mmCIF file of C-alpha atoms in Angstrom:
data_model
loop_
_atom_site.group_PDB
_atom_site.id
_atom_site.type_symbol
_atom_site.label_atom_id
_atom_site.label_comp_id
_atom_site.label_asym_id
_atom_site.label_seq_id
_atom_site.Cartn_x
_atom_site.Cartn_y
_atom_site.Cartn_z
ATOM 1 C CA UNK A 1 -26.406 15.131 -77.117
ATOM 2 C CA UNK A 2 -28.696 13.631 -74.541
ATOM 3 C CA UNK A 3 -28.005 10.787 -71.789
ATOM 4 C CA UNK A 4 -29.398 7.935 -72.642
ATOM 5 C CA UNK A 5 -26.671 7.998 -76.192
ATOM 6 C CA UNK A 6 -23.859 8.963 -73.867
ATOM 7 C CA UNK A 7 -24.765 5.924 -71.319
ATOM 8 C CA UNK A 8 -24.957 3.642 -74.491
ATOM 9 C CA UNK A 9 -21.918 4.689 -75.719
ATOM 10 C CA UNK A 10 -20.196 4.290 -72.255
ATOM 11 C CA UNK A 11 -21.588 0.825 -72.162
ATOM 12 C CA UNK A 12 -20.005 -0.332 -75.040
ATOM 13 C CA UNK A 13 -16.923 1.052 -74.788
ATOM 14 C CA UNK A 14 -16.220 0.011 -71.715
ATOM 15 C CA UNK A 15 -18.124 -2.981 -71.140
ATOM 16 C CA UNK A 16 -19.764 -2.375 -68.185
ATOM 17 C CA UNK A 17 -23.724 -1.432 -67.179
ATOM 18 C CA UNK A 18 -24.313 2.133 -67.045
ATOM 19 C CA UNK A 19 -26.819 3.505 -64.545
ATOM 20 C CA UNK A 20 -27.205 6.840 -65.560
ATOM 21 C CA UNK A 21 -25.509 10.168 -67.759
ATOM 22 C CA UNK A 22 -25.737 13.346 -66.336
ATOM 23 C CA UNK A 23 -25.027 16.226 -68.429
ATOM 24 C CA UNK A 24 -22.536 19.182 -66.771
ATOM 25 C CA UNK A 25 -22.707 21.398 -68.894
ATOM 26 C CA UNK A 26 -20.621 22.040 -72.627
ATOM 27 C CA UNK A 27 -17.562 23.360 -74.194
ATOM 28 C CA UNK A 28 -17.437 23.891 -78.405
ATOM 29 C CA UNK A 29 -19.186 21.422 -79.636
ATOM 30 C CA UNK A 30 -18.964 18.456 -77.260
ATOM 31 C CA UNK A 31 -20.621 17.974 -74.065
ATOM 32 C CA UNK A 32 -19.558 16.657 -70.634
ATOM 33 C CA UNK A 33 -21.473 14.128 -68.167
ATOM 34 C CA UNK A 34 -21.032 12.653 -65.242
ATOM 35 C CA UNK A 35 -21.574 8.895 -65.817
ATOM 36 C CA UNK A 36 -22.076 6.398 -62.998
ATOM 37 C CA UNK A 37 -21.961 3.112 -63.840
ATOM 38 C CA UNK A 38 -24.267 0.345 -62.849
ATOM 39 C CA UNK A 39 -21.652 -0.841 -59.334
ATOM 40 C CA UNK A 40 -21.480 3.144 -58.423
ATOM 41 C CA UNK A 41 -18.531 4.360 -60.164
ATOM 42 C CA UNK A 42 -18.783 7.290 -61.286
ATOM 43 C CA UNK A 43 -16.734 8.828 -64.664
ATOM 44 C CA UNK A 44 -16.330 11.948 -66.458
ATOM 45 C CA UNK A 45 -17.272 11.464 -69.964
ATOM 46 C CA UNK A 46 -16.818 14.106 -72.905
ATOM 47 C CA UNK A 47 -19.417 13.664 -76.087
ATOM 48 C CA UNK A 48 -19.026 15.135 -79.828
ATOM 49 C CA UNK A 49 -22.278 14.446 -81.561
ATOM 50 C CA UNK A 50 -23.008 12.453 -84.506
ATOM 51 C CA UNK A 51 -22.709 13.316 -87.869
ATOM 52 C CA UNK A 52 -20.928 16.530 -89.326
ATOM 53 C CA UNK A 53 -20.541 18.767 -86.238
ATOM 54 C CA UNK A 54 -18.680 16.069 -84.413
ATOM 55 C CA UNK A 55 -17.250 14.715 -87.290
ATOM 56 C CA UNK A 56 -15.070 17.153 -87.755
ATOM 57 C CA UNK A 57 -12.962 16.593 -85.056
ATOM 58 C CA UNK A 58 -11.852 13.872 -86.042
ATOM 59 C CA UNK A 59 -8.508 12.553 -83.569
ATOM 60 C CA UNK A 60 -9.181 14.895 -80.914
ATOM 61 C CA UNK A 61 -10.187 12.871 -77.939
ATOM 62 C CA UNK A 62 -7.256 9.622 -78.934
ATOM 63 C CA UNK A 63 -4.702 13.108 -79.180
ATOM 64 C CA UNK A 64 -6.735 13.950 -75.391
ATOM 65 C CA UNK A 65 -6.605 10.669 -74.417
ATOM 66 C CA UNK A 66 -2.466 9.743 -75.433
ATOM 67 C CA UNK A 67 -1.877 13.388 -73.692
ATOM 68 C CA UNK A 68 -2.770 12.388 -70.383
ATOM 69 C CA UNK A 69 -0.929 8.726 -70.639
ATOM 70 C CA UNK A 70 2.439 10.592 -71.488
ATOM 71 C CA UNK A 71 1.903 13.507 -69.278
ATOM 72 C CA UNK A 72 0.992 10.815 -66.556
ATOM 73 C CA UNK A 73 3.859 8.719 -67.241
ATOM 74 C CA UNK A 74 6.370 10.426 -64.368
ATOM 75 C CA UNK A 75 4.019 10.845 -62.116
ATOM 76 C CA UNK A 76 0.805 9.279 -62.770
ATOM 77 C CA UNK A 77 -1.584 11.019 -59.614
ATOM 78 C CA UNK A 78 -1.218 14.199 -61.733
ATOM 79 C CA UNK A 79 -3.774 13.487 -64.130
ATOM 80 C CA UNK A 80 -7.417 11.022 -64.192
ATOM 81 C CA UNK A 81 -7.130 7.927 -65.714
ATOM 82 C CA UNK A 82 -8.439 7.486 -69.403
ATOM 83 C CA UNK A 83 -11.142 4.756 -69.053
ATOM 84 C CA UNK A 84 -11.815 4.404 -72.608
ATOM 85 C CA UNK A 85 -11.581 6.494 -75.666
ATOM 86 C CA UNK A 86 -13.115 6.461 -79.037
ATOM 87 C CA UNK A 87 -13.688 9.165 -81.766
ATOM 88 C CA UNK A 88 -16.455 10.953 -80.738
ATOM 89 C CA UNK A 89 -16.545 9.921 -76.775
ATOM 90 C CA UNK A 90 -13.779 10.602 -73.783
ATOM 91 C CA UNK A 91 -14.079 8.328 -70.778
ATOM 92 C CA UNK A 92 -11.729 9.498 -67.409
ATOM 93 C CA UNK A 93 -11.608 8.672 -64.111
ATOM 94 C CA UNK A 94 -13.902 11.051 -61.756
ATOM 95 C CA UNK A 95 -12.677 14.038 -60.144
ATOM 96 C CA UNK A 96 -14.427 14.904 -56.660
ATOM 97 C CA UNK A 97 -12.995 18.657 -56.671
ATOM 98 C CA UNK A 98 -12.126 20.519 -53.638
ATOM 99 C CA UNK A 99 -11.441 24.361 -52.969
ATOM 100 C CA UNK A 100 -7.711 24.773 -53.770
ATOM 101 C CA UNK A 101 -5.161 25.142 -50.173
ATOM 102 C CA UNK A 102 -1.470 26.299 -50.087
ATOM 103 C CA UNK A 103 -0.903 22.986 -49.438
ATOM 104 C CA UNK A 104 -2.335 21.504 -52.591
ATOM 105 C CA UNK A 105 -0.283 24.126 -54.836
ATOM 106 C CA UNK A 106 2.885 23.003 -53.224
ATOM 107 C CA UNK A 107 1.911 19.289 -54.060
ATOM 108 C CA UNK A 108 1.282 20.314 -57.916
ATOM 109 C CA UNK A 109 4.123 22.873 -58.448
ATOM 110 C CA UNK A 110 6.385 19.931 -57.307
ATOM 111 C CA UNK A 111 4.925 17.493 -59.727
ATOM 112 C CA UNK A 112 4.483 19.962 -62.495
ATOM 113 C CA UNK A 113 8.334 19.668 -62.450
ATOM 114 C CA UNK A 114 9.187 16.401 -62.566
ATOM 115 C CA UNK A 115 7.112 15.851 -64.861
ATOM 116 C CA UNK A 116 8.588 18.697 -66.822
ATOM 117 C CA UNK A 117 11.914 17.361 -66.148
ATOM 118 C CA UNK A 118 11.009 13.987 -67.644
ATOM 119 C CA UNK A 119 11.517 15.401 -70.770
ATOM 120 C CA UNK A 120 10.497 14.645 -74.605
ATOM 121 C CA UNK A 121 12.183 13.018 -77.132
ATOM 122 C CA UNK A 122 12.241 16.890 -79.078
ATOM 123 C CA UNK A 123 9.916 19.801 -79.213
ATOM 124 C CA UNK A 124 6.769 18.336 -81.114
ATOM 125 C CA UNK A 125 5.390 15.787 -81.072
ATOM 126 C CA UNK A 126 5.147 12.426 -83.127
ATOM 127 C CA UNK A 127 1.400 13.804 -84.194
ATOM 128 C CA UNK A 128 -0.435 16.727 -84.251
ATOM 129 C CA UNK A 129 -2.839 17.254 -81.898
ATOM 130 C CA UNK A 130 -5.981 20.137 -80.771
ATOM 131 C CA UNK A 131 -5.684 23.621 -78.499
ATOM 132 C CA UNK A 132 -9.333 23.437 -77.477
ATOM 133 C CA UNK A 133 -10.963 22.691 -80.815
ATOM 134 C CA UNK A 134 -7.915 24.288 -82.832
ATOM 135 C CA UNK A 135 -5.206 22.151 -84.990
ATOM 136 C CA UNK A 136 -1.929 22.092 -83.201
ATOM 137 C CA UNK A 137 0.983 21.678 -85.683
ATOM 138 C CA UNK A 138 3.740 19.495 -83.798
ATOM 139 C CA UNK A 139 6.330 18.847 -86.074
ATOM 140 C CA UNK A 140 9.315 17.731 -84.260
ATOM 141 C CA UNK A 141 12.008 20.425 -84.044
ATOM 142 C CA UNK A 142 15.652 19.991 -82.365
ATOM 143 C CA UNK A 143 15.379 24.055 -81.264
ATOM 144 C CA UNK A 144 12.870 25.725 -79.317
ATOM 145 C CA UNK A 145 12.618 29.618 -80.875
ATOM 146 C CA UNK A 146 12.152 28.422 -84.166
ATOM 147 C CA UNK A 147 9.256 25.562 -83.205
ATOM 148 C CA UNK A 148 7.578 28.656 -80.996
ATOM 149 C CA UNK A 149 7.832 30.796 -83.884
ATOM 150 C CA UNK A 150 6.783 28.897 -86.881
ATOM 151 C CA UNK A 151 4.356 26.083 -85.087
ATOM 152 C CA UNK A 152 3.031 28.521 -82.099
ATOM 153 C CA UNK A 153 3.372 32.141 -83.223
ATOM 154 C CA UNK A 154 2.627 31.783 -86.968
ATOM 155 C CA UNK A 155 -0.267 30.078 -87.605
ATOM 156 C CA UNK A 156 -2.709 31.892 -85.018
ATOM 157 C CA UNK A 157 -1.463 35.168 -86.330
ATOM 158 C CA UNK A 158 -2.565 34.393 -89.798
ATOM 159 C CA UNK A 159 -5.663 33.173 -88.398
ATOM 160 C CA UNK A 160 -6.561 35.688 -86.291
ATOM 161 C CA UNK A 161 -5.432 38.700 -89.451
ATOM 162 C CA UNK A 162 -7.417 36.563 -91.874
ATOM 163 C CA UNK A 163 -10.828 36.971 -89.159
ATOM 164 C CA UNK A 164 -9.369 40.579 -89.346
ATOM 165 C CA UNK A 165 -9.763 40.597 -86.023
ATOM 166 C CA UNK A 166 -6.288 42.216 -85.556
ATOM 167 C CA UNK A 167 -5.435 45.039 -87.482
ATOM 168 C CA UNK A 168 -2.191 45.191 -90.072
ATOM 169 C CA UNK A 169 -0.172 47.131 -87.153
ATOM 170 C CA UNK A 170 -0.853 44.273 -84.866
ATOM 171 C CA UNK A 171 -0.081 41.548 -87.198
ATOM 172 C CA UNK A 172 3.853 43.818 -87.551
ATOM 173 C CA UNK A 173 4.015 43.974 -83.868
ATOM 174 C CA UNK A 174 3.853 39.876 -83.614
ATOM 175 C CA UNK A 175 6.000 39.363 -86.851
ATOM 176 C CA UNK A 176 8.556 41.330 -85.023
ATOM 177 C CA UNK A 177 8.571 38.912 -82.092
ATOM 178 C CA UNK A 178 8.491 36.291 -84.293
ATOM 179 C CA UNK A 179 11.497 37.865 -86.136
ATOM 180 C CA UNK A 180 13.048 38.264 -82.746
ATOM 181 C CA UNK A 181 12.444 35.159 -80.553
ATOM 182 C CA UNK A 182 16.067 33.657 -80.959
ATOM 183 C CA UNK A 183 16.788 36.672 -78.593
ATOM 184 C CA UNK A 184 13.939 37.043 -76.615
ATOM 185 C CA UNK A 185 13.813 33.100 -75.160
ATOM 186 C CA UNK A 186 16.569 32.921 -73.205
ATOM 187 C CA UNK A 187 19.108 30.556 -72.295
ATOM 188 C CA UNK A 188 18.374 26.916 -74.258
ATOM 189 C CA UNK A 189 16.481 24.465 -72.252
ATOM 190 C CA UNK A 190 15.983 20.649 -73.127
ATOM 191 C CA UNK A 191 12.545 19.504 -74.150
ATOM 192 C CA UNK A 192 10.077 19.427 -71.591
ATOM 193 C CA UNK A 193 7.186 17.225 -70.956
ATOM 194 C CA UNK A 194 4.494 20.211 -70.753
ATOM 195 C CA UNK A 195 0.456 20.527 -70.471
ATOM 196 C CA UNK A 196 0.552 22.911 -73.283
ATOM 197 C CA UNK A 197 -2.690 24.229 -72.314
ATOM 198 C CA UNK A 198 -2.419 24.969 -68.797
ATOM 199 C CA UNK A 199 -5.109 27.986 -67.799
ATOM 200 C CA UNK A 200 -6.947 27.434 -64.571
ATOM 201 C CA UNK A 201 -9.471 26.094 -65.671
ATOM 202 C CA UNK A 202 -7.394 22.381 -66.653
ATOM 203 C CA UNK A 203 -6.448 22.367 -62.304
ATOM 204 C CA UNK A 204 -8.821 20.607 -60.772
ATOM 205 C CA UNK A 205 -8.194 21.005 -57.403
ATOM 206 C CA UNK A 206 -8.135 17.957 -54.853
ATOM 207 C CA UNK A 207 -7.692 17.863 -50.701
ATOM 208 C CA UNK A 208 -3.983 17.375 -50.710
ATOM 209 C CA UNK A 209 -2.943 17.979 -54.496
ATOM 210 C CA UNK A 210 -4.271 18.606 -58.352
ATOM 211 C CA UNK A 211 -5.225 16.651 -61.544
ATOM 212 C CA UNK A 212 -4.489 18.105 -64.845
ATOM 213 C CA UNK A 213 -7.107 17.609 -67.185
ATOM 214 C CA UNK A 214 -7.605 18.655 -71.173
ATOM 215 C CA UNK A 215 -3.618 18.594 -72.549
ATOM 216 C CA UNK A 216 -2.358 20.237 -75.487
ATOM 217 C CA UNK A 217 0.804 17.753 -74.521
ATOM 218 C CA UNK A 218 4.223 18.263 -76.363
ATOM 219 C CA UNK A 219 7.398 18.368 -75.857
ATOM 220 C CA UNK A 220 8.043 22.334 -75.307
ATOM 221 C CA UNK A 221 9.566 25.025 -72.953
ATOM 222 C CA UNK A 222 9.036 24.668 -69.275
ATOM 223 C CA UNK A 223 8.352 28.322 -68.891
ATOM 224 C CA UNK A 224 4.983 27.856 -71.292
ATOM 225 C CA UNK A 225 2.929 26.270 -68.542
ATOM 226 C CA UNK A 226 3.817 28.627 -65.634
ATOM 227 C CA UNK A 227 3.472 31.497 -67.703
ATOM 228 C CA UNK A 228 -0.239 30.035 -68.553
ATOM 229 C CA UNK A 229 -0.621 29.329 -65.189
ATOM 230 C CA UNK A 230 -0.260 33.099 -64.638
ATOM 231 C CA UNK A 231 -1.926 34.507 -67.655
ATOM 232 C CA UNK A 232 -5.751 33.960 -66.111
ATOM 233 C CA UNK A 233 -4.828 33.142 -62.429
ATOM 234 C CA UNK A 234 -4.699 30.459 -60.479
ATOM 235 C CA UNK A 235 -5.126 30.477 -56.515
ATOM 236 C CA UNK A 236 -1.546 30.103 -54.580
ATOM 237 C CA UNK A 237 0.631 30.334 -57.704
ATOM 238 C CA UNK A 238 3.405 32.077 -55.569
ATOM 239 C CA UNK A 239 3.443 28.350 -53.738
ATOM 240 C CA UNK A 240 3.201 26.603 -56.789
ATOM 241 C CA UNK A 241 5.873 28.619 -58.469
ATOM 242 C CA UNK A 242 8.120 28.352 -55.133
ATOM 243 C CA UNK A 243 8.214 24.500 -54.692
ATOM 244 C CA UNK A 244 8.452 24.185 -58.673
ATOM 245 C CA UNK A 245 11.679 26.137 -58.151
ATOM 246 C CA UNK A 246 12.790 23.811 -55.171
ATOM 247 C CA UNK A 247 12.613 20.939 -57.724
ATOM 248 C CA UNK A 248 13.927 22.527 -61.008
ATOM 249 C CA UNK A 249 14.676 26.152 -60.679
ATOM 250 C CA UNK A 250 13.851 28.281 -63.719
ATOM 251 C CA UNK A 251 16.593 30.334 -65.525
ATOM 252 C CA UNK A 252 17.734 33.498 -64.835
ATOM 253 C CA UNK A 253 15.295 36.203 -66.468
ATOM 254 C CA UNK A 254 11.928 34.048 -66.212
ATOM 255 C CA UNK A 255 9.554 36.963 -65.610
ATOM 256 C CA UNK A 256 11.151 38.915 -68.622
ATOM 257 C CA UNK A 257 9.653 35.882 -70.465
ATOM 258 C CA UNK A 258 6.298 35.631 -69.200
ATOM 259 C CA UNK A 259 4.542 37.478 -71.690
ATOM 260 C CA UNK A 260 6.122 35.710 -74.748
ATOM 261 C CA UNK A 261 5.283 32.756 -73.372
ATOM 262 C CA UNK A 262 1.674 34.354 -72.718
ATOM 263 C CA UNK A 263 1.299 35.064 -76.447
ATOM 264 C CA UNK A 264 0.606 31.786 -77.706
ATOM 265 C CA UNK A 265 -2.574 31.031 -75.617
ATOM 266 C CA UNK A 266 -3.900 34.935 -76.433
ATOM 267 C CA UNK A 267 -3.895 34.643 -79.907
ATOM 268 C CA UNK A 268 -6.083 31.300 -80.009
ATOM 269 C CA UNK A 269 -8.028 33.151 -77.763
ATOM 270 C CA UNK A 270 -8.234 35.649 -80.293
ATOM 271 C CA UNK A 271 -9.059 32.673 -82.544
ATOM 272 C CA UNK A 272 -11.777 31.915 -80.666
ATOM 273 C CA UNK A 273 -13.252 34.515 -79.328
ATOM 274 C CA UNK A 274 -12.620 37.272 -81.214
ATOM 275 C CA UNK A 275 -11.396 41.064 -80.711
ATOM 276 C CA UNK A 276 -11.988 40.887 -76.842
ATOM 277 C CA UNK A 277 -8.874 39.504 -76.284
ATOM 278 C CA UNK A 278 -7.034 41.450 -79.099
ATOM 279 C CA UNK A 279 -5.840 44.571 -76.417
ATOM 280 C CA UNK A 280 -4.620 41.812 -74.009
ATOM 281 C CA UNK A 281 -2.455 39.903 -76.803
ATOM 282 C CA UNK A 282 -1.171 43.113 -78.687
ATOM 283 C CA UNK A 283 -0.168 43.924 -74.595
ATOM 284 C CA UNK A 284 1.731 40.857 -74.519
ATOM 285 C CA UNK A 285 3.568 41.259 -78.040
ATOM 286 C CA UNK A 286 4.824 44.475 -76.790
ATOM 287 C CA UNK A 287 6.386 43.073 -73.339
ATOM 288 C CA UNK A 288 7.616 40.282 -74.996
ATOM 289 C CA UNK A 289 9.564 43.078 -77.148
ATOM 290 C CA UNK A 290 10.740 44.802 -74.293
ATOM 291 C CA UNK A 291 11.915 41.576 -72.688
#
C-alpha cells in the first residue's frame, strides 16, 4: 500500500485536496498513515489493500468506524472523530500523543465510566463486528455468563485447539470455566457500553486526558475493560482504577474476577500469535477457577 493510493483515496472520500500520505507503520494486513490534507490538517488514516488480502475483511472499518460513534456518544472527547469511512480505508481525526501523567489517568478512568454507565440496549450487539482481524460474534443476549461463555469463551477455544496450539488438557481446563462462569462472574450487572478491546496499546495518551482508539464495542461487563487494561499494563492504572471507582464503584470481589475477564483477550492472542501466549492463558483459566 503506498501513498500516493492512500492520498487518492482520502481525496475522494472526503472531498478535500490531500497534500501528502505518510506511512506509520502496519498492523495485519492494513497499513496506517498520517495524511495531511492540502489546508494542513492532518488525519490518521488506516488502508486494507486491493484485491483478495483486503477483501477479506470485508465490514471491518464501518464495524471500527460505528464503534467509536457509540462509544463516543456519552462523552464524545474520549475517542477521534471518524472523518470518513469506506471498505477498505479508515479516516479519524489526528492524535498528537503525549507521555501519559497521573493526571491524564484520572481524566480517562472517570470517562471510561460514564461511558460504561451509559449502557447498551443488551449484551451484543445489533451486528457482529472484528477483535483485531478476528470475527466477533455479537448476538444479543439478556444475561452476561452465558454471552461470555458461548460468544467470548467458545469460539477462540475451538480455534485455538483446532491450530493445536493448546493441548486437549488445556482445552478441559477452559471448558470447565466455561461450564462454571454462572458462578465465577459475580453479582449481575446491566449492560455496559465497553471498548471491548482495551490493551494499552488502544490509549493514546493526551496532555490532560486519553482517546480510545480501535473498539471491539458491545454492550458487555464493565469489569472486561479494566481487567484488559491490566492484562498488558498501562501507566497509572491505580489512578485510573481509583477515579473509575469514584464514578461507578465496581462490585464486591472485582480482583477475584480479573483473570476471567483476562481470558478472552489471551486466547485471541493465542489465535494470533500462537503458543507464546498459551502458558499465560492456561494461567488465567486456572485463577479464574480459583476465583
Amino acid at each position: 500500500m503506498d501513498g500516493h493510493t492512500v492520498a487518492d483515496r482520502v481525496a475522494k472520500l472526503t472531498g478535500q485536496e490531500v497534500g501528502r500520505a505518510t506511512p506509520k507503520g502496519g498492523s495485519h494486513a492494513w497499513t496506517v498513515f498520517r495524511v495531511e490534507l492540502a489546508d494542513g490538517t492532518p488525519l490518521f488514516v488506516k488502508a486494507l489493500p486491493d484485491g483478495p488480502e483486503g477483501d477479506g475483511f470485508t465490514g471491518l472499518f464501518q464495524s471500527e468506524a460505528h464503534g467509536l460513534d457509540w462509544l463516543g456518544q456519552p462523552t464524545a472527547s474520549l475517542v477521534p472523530d471518524v472523518v470518513a469511512v469506506d471498505s477498505h480505508t479508515l479516516v479519524l481525526s489526528w492524535v498528537d500523543e503525549r507521555p501519559a501523567t497521573p493526571r491524564a489517568a484520572e481524566v480517562l478512568g472517570r470517562r471510561l465510566a460514564e461511558t460504561h454507565t451509559a449502557g447498551a440496549d443488551s449484551f451484543g450487539a445489533r451486528n457482529d463486528g472484528f477483535i483485531g482481524p478476528l470475527p466477533l460474534e455479537n448476538t444479543p443476549a439478556t444475561e452476561w455468563p452465558r454471552f461470555y461463555a458461548e460468544r467470548r469463551l467458545a469460539p477462540y477455544l475451538r480455534r485455538a485447539a483446532d491450530r493445536g496450539v493448546l493441548t486437549p488438557a488445556d482445552t478441559r481446563t477452559v471448558e470447565k470455566v466455561i461450564d462454571s462462569v454462572e458462578d465465577l462472574a459475580g453479582p449481575p450487572e446491566p449492560p455496559a457500553r465497553i471498548h471491548g478491546d482495551l490493551w494499552g496499546g488502544n490509549v493514546l495518551w493526551r496532555d490532560n486526558d486519553a482517546v480510545l482508539i480501535d473498539p471491539a464495542a458491545h454492550g458487555g461487563h464493565r469489569e472486561t475493560d479494566l481487567a484488559m487494561l491490566a492484562l498488558f499494563g498501562i501507566p497509572h492504572l491505580d489512578r485510573l482504577r481509583d477515579s473509575y471507582n469514584e464514578v461507578a464503584p465496581l462490585a464486591e470481589g472485582w480482583r477475584q474476577r480479573v483473570a476471567l475477564h483476562q481470558l478472552h483477550p489471551l486466547l485471541v492472542h493465542v489465535c494470533l500469535f500462537g503458543a507464546a501466549y498459551r502458558t499465560t492463558t492456561m494461567d488465567a483459566a486456572r485463577a479464574a477457577l480459583r476465583g
